[in-house]
XYZ file of C-alpha atoms in Angstrom:
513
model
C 254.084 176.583 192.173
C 255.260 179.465 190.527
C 252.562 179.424 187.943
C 249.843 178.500 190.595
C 251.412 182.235 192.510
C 250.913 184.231 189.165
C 247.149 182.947 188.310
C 246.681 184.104 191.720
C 247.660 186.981 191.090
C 247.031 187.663 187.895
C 244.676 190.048 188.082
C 245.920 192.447 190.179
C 247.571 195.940 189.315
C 249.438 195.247 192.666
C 249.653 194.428 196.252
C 249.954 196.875 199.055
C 251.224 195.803 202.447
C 248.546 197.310 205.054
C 250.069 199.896 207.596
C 251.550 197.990 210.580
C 254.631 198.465 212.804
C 255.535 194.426 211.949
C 258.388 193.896 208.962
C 258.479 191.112 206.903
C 260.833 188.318 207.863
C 262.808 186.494 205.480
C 264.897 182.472 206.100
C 267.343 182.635 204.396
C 267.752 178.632 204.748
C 264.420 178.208 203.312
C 264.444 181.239 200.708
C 261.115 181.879 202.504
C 259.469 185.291 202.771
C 256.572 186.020 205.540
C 254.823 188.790 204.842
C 252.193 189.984 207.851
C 249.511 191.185 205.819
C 249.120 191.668 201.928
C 245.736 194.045 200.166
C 244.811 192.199 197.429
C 242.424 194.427 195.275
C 239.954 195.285 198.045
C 240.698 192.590 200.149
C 243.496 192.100 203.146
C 245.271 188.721 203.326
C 247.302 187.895 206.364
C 250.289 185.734 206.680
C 251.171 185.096 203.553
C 254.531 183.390 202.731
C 256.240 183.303 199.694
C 259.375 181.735 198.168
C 262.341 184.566 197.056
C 263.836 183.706 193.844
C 266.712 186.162 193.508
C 267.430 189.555 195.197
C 266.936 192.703 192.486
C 268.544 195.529 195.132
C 268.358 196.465 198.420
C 268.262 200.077 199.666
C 269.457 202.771 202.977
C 266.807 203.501 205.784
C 264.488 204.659 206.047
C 261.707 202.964 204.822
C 260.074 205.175 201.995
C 256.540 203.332 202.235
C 254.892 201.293 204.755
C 253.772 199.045 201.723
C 254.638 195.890 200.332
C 254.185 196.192 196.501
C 254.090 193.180 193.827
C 254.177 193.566 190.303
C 252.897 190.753 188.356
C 254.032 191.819 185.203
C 257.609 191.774 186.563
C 256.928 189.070 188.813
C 259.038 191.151 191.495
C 258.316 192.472 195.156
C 258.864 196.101 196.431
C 259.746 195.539 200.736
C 259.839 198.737 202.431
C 261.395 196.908 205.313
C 262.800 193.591 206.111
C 264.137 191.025 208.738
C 266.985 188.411 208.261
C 268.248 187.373 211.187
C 269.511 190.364 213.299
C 269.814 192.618 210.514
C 266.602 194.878 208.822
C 266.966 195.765 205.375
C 265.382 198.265 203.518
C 263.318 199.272 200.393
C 265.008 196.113 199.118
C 263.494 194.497 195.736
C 263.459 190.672 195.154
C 261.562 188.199 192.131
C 259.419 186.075 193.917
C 258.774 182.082 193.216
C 255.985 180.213 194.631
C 253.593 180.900 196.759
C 253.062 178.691 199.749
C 250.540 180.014 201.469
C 247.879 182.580 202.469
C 246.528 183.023 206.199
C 243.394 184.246 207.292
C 241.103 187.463 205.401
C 240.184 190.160 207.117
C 238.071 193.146 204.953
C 238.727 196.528 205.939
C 236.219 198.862 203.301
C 233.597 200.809 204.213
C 229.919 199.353 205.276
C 227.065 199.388 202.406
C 224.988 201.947 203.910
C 228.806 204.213 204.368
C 228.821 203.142 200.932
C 225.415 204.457 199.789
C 225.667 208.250 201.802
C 229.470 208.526 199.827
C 227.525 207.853 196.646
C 224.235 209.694 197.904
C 226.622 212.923 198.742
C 228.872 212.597 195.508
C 226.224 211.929 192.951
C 223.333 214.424 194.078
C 226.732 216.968 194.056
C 226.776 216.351 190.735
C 223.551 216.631 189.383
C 223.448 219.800 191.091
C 225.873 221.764 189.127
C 226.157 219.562 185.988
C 229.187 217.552 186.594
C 229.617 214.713 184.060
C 232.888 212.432 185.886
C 233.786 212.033 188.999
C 236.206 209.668 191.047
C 236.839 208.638 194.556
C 239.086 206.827 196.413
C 239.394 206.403 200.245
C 242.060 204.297 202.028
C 243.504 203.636 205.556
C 246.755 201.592 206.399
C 247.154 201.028 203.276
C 243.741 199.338 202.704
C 241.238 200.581 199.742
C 238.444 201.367 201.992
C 236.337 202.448 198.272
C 237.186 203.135 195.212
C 234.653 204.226 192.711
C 234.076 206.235 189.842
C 230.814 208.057 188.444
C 229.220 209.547 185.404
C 230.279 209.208 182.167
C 233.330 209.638 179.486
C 232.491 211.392 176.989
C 230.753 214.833 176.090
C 227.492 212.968 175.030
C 227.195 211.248 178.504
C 226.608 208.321 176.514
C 229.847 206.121 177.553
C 229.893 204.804 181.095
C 232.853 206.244 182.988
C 235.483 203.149 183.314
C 236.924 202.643 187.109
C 240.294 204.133 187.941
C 239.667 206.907 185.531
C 243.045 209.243 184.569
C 242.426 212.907 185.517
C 244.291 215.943 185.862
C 246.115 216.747 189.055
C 245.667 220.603 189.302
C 247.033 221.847 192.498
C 246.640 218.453 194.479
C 249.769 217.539 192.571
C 251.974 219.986 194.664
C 252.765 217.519 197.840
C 254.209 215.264 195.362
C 256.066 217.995 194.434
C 257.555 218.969 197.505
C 257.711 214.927 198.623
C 260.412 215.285 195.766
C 262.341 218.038 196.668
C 261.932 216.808 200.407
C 263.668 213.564 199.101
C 266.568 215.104 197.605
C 267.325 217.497 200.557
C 267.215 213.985 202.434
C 269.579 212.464 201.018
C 271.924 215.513 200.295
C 271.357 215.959 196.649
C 270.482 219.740 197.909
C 269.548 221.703 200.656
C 266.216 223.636 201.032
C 268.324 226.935 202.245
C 269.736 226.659 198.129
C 268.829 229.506 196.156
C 266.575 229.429 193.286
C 267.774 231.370 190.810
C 271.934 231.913 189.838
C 272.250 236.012 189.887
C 276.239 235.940 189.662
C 277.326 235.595 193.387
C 274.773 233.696 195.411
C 276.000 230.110 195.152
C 274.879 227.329 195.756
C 271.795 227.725 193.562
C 269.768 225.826 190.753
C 268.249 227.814 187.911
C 270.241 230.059 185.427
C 267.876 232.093 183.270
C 268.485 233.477 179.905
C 267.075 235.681 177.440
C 265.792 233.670 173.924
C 269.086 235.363 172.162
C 270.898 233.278 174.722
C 272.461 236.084 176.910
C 272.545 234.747 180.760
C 271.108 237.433 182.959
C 272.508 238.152 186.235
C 272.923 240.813 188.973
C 269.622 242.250 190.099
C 269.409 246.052 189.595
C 267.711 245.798 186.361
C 269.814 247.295 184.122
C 268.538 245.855 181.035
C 268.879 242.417 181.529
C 269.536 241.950 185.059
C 266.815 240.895 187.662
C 263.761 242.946 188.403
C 264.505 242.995 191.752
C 267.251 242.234 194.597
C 265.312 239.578 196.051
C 265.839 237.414 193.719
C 268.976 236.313 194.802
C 267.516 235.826 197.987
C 264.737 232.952 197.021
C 265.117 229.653 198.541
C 264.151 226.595 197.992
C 262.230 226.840 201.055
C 260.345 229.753 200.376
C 258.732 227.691 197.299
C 257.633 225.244 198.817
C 256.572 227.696 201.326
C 254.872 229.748 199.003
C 256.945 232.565 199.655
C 258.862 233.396 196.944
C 257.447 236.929 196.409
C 254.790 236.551 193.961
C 251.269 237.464 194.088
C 249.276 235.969 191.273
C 245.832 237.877 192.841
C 246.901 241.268 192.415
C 245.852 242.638 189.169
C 248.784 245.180 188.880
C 250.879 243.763 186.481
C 251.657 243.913 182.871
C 248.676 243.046 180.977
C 246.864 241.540 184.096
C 243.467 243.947 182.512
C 243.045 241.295 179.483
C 242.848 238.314 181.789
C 240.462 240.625 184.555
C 237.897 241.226 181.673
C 238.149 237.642 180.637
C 236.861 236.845 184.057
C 240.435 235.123 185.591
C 240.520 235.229 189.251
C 244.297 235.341 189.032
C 245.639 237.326 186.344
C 248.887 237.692 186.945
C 249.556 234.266 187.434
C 252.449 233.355 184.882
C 250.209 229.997 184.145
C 247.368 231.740 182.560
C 249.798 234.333 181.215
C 251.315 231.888 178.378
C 250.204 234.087 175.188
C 250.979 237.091 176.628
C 254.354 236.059 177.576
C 254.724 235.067 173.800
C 253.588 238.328 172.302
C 256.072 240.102 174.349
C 258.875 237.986 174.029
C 258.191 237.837 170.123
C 258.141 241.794 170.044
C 261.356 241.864 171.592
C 263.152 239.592 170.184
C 261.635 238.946 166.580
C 265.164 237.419 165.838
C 265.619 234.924 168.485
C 261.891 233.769 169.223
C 259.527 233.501 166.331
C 255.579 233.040 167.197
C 255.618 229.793 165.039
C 258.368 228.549 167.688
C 255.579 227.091 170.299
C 254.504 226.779 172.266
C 256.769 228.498 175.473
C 259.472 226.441 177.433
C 260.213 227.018 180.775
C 262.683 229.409 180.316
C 260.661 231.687 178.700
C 258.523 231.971 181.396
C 261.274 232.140 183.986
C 262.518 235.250 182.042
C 259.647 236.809 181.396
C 259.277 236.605 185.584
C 262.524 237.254 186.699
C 262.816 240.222 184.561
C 259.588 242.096 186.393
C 259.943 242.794 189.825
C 258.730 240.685 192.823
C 255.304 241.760 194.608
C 257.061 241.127 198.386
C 260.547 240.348 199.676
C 261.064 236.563 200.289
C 259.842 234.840 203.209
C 257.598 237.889 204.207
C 254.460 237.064 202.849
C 252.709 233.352 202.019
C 250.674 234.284 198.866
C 249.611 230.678 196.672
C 252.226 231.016 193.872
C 252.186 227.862 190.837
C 254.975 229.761 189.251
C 257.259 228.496 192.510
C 255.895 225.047 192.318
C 257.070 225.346 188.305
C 260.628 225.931 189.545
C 260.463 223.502 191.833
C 259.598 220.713 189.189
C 262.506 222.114 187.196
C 264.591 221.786 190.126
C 264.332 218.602 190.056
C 264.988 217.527 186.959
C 268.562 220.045 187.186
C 269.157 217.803 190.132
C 268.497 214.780 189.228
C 269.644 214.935 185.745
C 265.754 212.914 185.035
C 262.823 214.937 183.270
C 260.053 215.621 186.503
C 257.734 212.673 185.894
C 260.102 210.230 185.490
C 262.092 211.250 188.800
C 258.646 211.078 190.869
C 257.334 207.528 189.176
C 260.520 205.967 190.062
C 260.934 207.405 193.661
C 258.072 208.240 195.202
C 254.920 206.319 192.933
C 257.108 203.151 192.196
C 257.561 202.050 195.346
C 253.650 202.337 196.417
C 252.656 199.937 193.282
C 251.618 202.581 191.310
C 251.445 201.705 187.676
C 253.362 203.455 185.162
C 250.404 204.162 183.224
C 248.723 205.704 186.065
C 251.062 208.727 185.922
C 251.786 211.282 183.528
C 251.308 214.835 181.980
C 248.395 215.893 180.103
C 249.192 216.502 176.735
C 247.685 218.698 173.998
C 246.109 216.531 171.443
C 247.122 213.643 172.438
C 247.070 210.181 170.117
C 244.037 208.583 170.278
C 245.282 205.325 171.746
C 246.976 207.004 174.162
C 245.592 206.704 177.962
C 244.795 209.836 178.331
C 243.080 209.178 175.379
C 241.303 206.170 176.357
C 240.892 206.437 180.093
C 240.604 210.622 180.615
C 237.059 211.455 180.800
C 235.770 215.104 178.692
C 236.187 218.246 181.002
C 233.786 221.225 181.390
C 235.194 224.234 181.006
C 233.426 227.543 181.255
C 236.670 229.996 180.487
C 237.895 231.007 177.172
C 242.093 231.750 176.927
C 244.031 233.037 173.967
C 245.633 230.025 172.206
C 249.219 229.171 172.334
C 249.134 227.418 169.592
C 247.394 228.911 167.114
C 248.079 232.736 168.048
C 244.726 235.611 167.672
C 241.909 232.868 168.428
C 240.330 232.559 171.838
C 239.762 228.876 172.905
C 237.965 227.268 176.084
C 240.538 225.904 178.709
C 239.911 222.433 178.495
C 241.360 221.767 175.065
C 244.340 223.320 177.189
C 245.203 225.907 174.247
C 246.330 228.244 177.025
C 249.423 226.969 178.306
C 252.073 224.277 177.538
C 251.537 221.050 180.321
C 254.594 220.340 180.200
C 255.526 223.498 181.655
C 253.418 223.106 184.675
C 253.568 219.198 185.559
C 255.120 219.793 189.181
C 252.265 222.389 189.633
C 248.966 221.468 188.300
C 249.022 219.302 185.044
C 250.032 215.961 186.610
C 247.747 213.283 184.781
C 246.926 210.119 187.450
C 243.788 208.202 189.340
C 242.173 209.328 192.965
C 243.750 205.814 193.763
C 247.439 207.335 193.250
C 246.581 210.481 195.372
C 244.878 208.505 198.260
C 247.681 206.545 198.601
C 250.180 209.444 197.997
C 248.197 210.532 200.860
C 248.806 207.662 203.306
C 252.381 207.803 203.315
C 253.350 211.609 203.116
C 252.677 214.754 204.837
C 250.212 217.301 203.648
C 251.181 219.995 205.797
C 249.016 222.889 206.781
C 251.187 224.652 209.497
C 252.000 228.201 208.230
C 254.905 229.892 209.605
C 253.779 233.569 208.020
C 250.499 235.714 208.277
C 249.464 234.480 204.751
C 248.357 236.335 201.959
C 245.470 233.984 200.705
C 245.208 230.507 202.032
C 245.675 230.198 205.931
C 248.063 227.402 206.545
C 248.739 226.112 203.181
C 251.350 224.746 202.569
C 253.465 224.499 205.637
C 257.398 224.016 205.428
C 257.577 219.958 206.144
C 255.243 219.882 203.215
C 255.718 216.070 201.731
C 257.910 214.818 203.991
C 257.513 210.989 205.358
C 254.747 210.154 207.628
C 256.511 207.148 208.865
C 253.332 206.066 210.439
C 251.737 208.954 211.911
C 248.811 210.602 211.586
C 247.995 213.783 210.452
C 245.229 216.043 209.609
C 246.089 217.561 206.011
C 244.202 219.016 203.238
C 244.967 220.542 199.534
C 242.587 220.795 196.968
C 243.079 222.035 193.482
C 241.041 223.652 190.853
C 241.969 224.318 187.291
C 239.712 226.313 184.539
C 240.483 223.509 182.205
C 237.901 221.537 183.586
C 239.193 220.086 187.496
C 237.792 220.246 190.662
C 239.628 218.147 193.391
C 240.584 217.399 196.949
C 243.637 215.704 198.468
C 242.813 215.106 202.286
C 244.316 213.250 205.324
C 242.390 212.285 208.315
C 243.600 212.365 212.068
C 242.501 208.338 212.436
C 245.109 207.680 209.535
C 242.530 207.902 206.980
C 243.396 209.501 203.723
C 240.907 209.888 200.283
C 241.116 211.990 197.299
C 237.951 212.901 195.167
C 238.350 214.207 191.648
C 235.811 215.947 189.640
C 236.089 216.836 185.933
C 234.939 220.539 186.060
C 236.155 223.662 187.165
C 234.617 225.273 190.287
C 233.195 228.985 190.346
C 232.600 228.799 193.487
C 234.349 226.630 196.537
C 233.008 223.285 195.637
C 236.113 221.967 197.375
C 235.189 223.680 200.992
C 231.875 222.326 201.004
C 232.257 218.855 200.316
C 235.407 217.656 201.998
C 233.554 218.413 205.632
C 230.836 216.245 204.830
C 233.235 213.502 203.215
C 234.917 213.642 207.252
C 231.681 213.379 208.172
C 230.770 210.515 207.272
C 233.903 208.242 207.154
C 234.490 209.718 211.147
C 230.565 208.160 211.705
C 231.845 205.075 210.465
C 234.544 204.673 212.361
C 237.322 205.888 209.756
């Protein structure tokens, strides 16, 4: 029986419990597992029951997903929430035997003709302003309402485009983010009132920065060394995720912002497209300790070359979209957690939603070529040129990604995964929008409870995120508990994002979603 459950399974990446108040019950007489209602690729099966081999561990309320998950590689069973007899267990993992049986089908996906205006919309998008890839993914209780992917692979647009493409995040990557730091202030690990950075006598806090000869700076009057300005002993975790920290990438004030104006940057004093710059200076002044054939930058480097020019606001006084804070943030968590970023966020947050390992990573520069991204990453368009990182005094277009280190910027914008991943990101945790400050940019982006459970709720989020490397995308949340995520693999001049995510709502509120 157990080899009739795994050729049943077989060829699924995994199962997904749909989105209902009901736990799963488990006899413990009969080692016999009833689970309400199981997604099987597109497809919802209800009242399945299962035999329970052996028990891997069982977890503390509350639940973090409202979705049963089986791996068939593993042969084992994610259970966001359980009953045996009185007592309800949670996020509890178990290998499963044989199955016994499966119940009814009911098929929750979107009509043909919802179908055909979601294609009609996406693909006539595309042909308008020469997008090659594209990939969308729309879900609701934990159902795949769609999931399809368009155009083609390569530069050519001779290779089909394979389903479930890998693509980069960009900024849609930043509720994860905060979902992790949301998760560690949960369960005490820190608290979002921390400070950021360690300036001698602001304790607790998370990020000591030093020079490349090693010298630790602290205090914050700037002599020499010290902090640029006094509120940076003042940053919070919360004003990160906030974006609030006190950094305003649009102004065009700072040092050397004129080179990235005149090569047509919208942001040029954002640290991220700042990478070469940063090592030119830091080489100049320190030609002992940090040698240009030392690339590319680590974090550190940039956190220095930050900390030691002063901040454009005082904390918590102005919401202006900052990746630099989302870059602390992902180093946050790995100081916390004592686990490099992606690593922490597969195994806590992705994990436990079925998400494949190999559906998650950071782009890399130059990758192997039998690497996924390799193999499943269609090309990008890219129409701006950066200096290189790598190869210092030649200018290169941003999609090779020759102007900044990924790894660097994982937690902010260089995430690698599938629209499936987001939408279901999507289902369980909170985008927020709710803006507590007059904001600089974005209206409501943001909000303080960004990526915090949704424990079955409904909410009407939105994030999109656009990268000159080649990345167009949306993240959204719909008030009927709806959630997609549509990724396109070229970089926006204008806001591609605003216009199609209204007529995406359109249509799936017409239907009925």
């Amino acid at each position: 029986m157990k080899l009739f459950f795994k050729i049943v399974f077989s060829f699924l990446a995994c199962i997904y419990l749909s989105n209902t108040l009901a736990s799963d019950n488990y006899d413990s007489s009969s080692t016999q597992l009833s689970i309400p209602s199981v997604l099987v690729g597109n497809t919802t099966y209800n009242n399945v029951i299962i035999k329970v081999s052996s028990v891997i561990s069982v977890g503390s309320a509350p639940a973090l997903n409202l979705i049963d998950v089986y791996n068939p590689d593993s042969n084992q069973l994610y259970i966001p929430s359980v009953n045996v007899g009185n007592t309800t267990y949670f996020n509890a993992v178990v290998t499963v035997g044989p199955l016994i049986s499966i119940g009814g089908i009911s098929t929750l996906t979107l009509a043909p003709s919802t179908q055909n205006q979601i294609d009609g919309l996406i693909q006539s998008f595309m042909n308008s302003n020469n997008i090659s890839a594209a990939s969308f993914t729309a879900m609701k209780s934990g159902n795949v309402l769609y999931n399809k992917s368009y155009g083609f692979s390569d530069q050519a647009n001779s290779i089909k485009i394979i389903n479930d493409p890998l693509m980069v995040t960009a900024s849609i990557v930043k509720p994860l983010t905060a979902a992790s730091i949301q998760r560690l202030a949960s369960t005490g690990v820190l608290s979002l009132q921390d400070h950021v950075f360690c300036t001698g006598n602001n304790k607790p806090c998370w990020l000591n920065v030093t020079s490349p000869n090693g010298t630790v700076i602290s205090g914050t009057t700037h002599n020499g060394s010290d902090f640029a300005s006094p509120g940076y002993a003042l940053i919070t975790i919360q004003n990160l995720i906030d974006h609030e920290g006190g950094w305003d990438r649009s102004l065009k004030t700072c040092y050397g912002a004129s080179s990235f104006v005149s090569l047509g940057y919208p942001t040029p004093c954002d640290p991220m497209a700042q990478e070469a710059l940063i090592q030119q200076v830091l080489n100049s002044k320190f030609p002992a300790n940090y040698a240009v054939n030392q690339l590319p930058n680590q974090m550190n480097d940039i956190y220095y070359w930050a900390t030691t020019n002063p901040l454009d606001y005082h904390p918590g006084t102005i919401q202006a979209y900052s990746n630099f804070g989302y870059m602390l943030l992902t180093a946050i968590v790995s100081q916390a957690t004592g686990q490099d970023y992606q690593n922490y966020v597969y195994k806590n947050i992705l994990a436990p939603m079925g998400v494949p390992q190999s559906d998650f990573s950071t782009y890399a520069y130059n990758p192997s070529a039998s690497s996924p991204q390799s193999t499943r990453t269609p090309y990008s368009i890219a129409s701006l040129q950066c200096p290189s990182i790598y190869t210092p005094g030649i200018m290169v277009y941003a999609n090779n990604q020759g102007c900044l280190n990924p790894t660097n910027w994982v937690g902010a914008a260089t995430s690698l995964t599938t629209s499936k991943v987001m939408a279901q990101f999507a289902s369980v945790y909170l985008i927020d929008n709710s803006n507590n400050l007059n904001s600089k940019i974005t209206p409501g982006l943001d909000g303080p409870n960004n990526g915090t459970l949704l424990n079955g709720s409904f909410n009407s989020g939105y994030h999109d995120g656009a990268l000159a490397s080649g990345v167009s995308n949306i993240m959204r949340q719909l008030p009927s508990g709806s959630s997609y995520t549509l990724m396109l693999n070229k970089d926006n001049s204008v806001d591609w994002q605003g216009t199609l995510y209204p007529q995406i709502d359109k249509i799936l509120n017409a239907a009925g979603f």
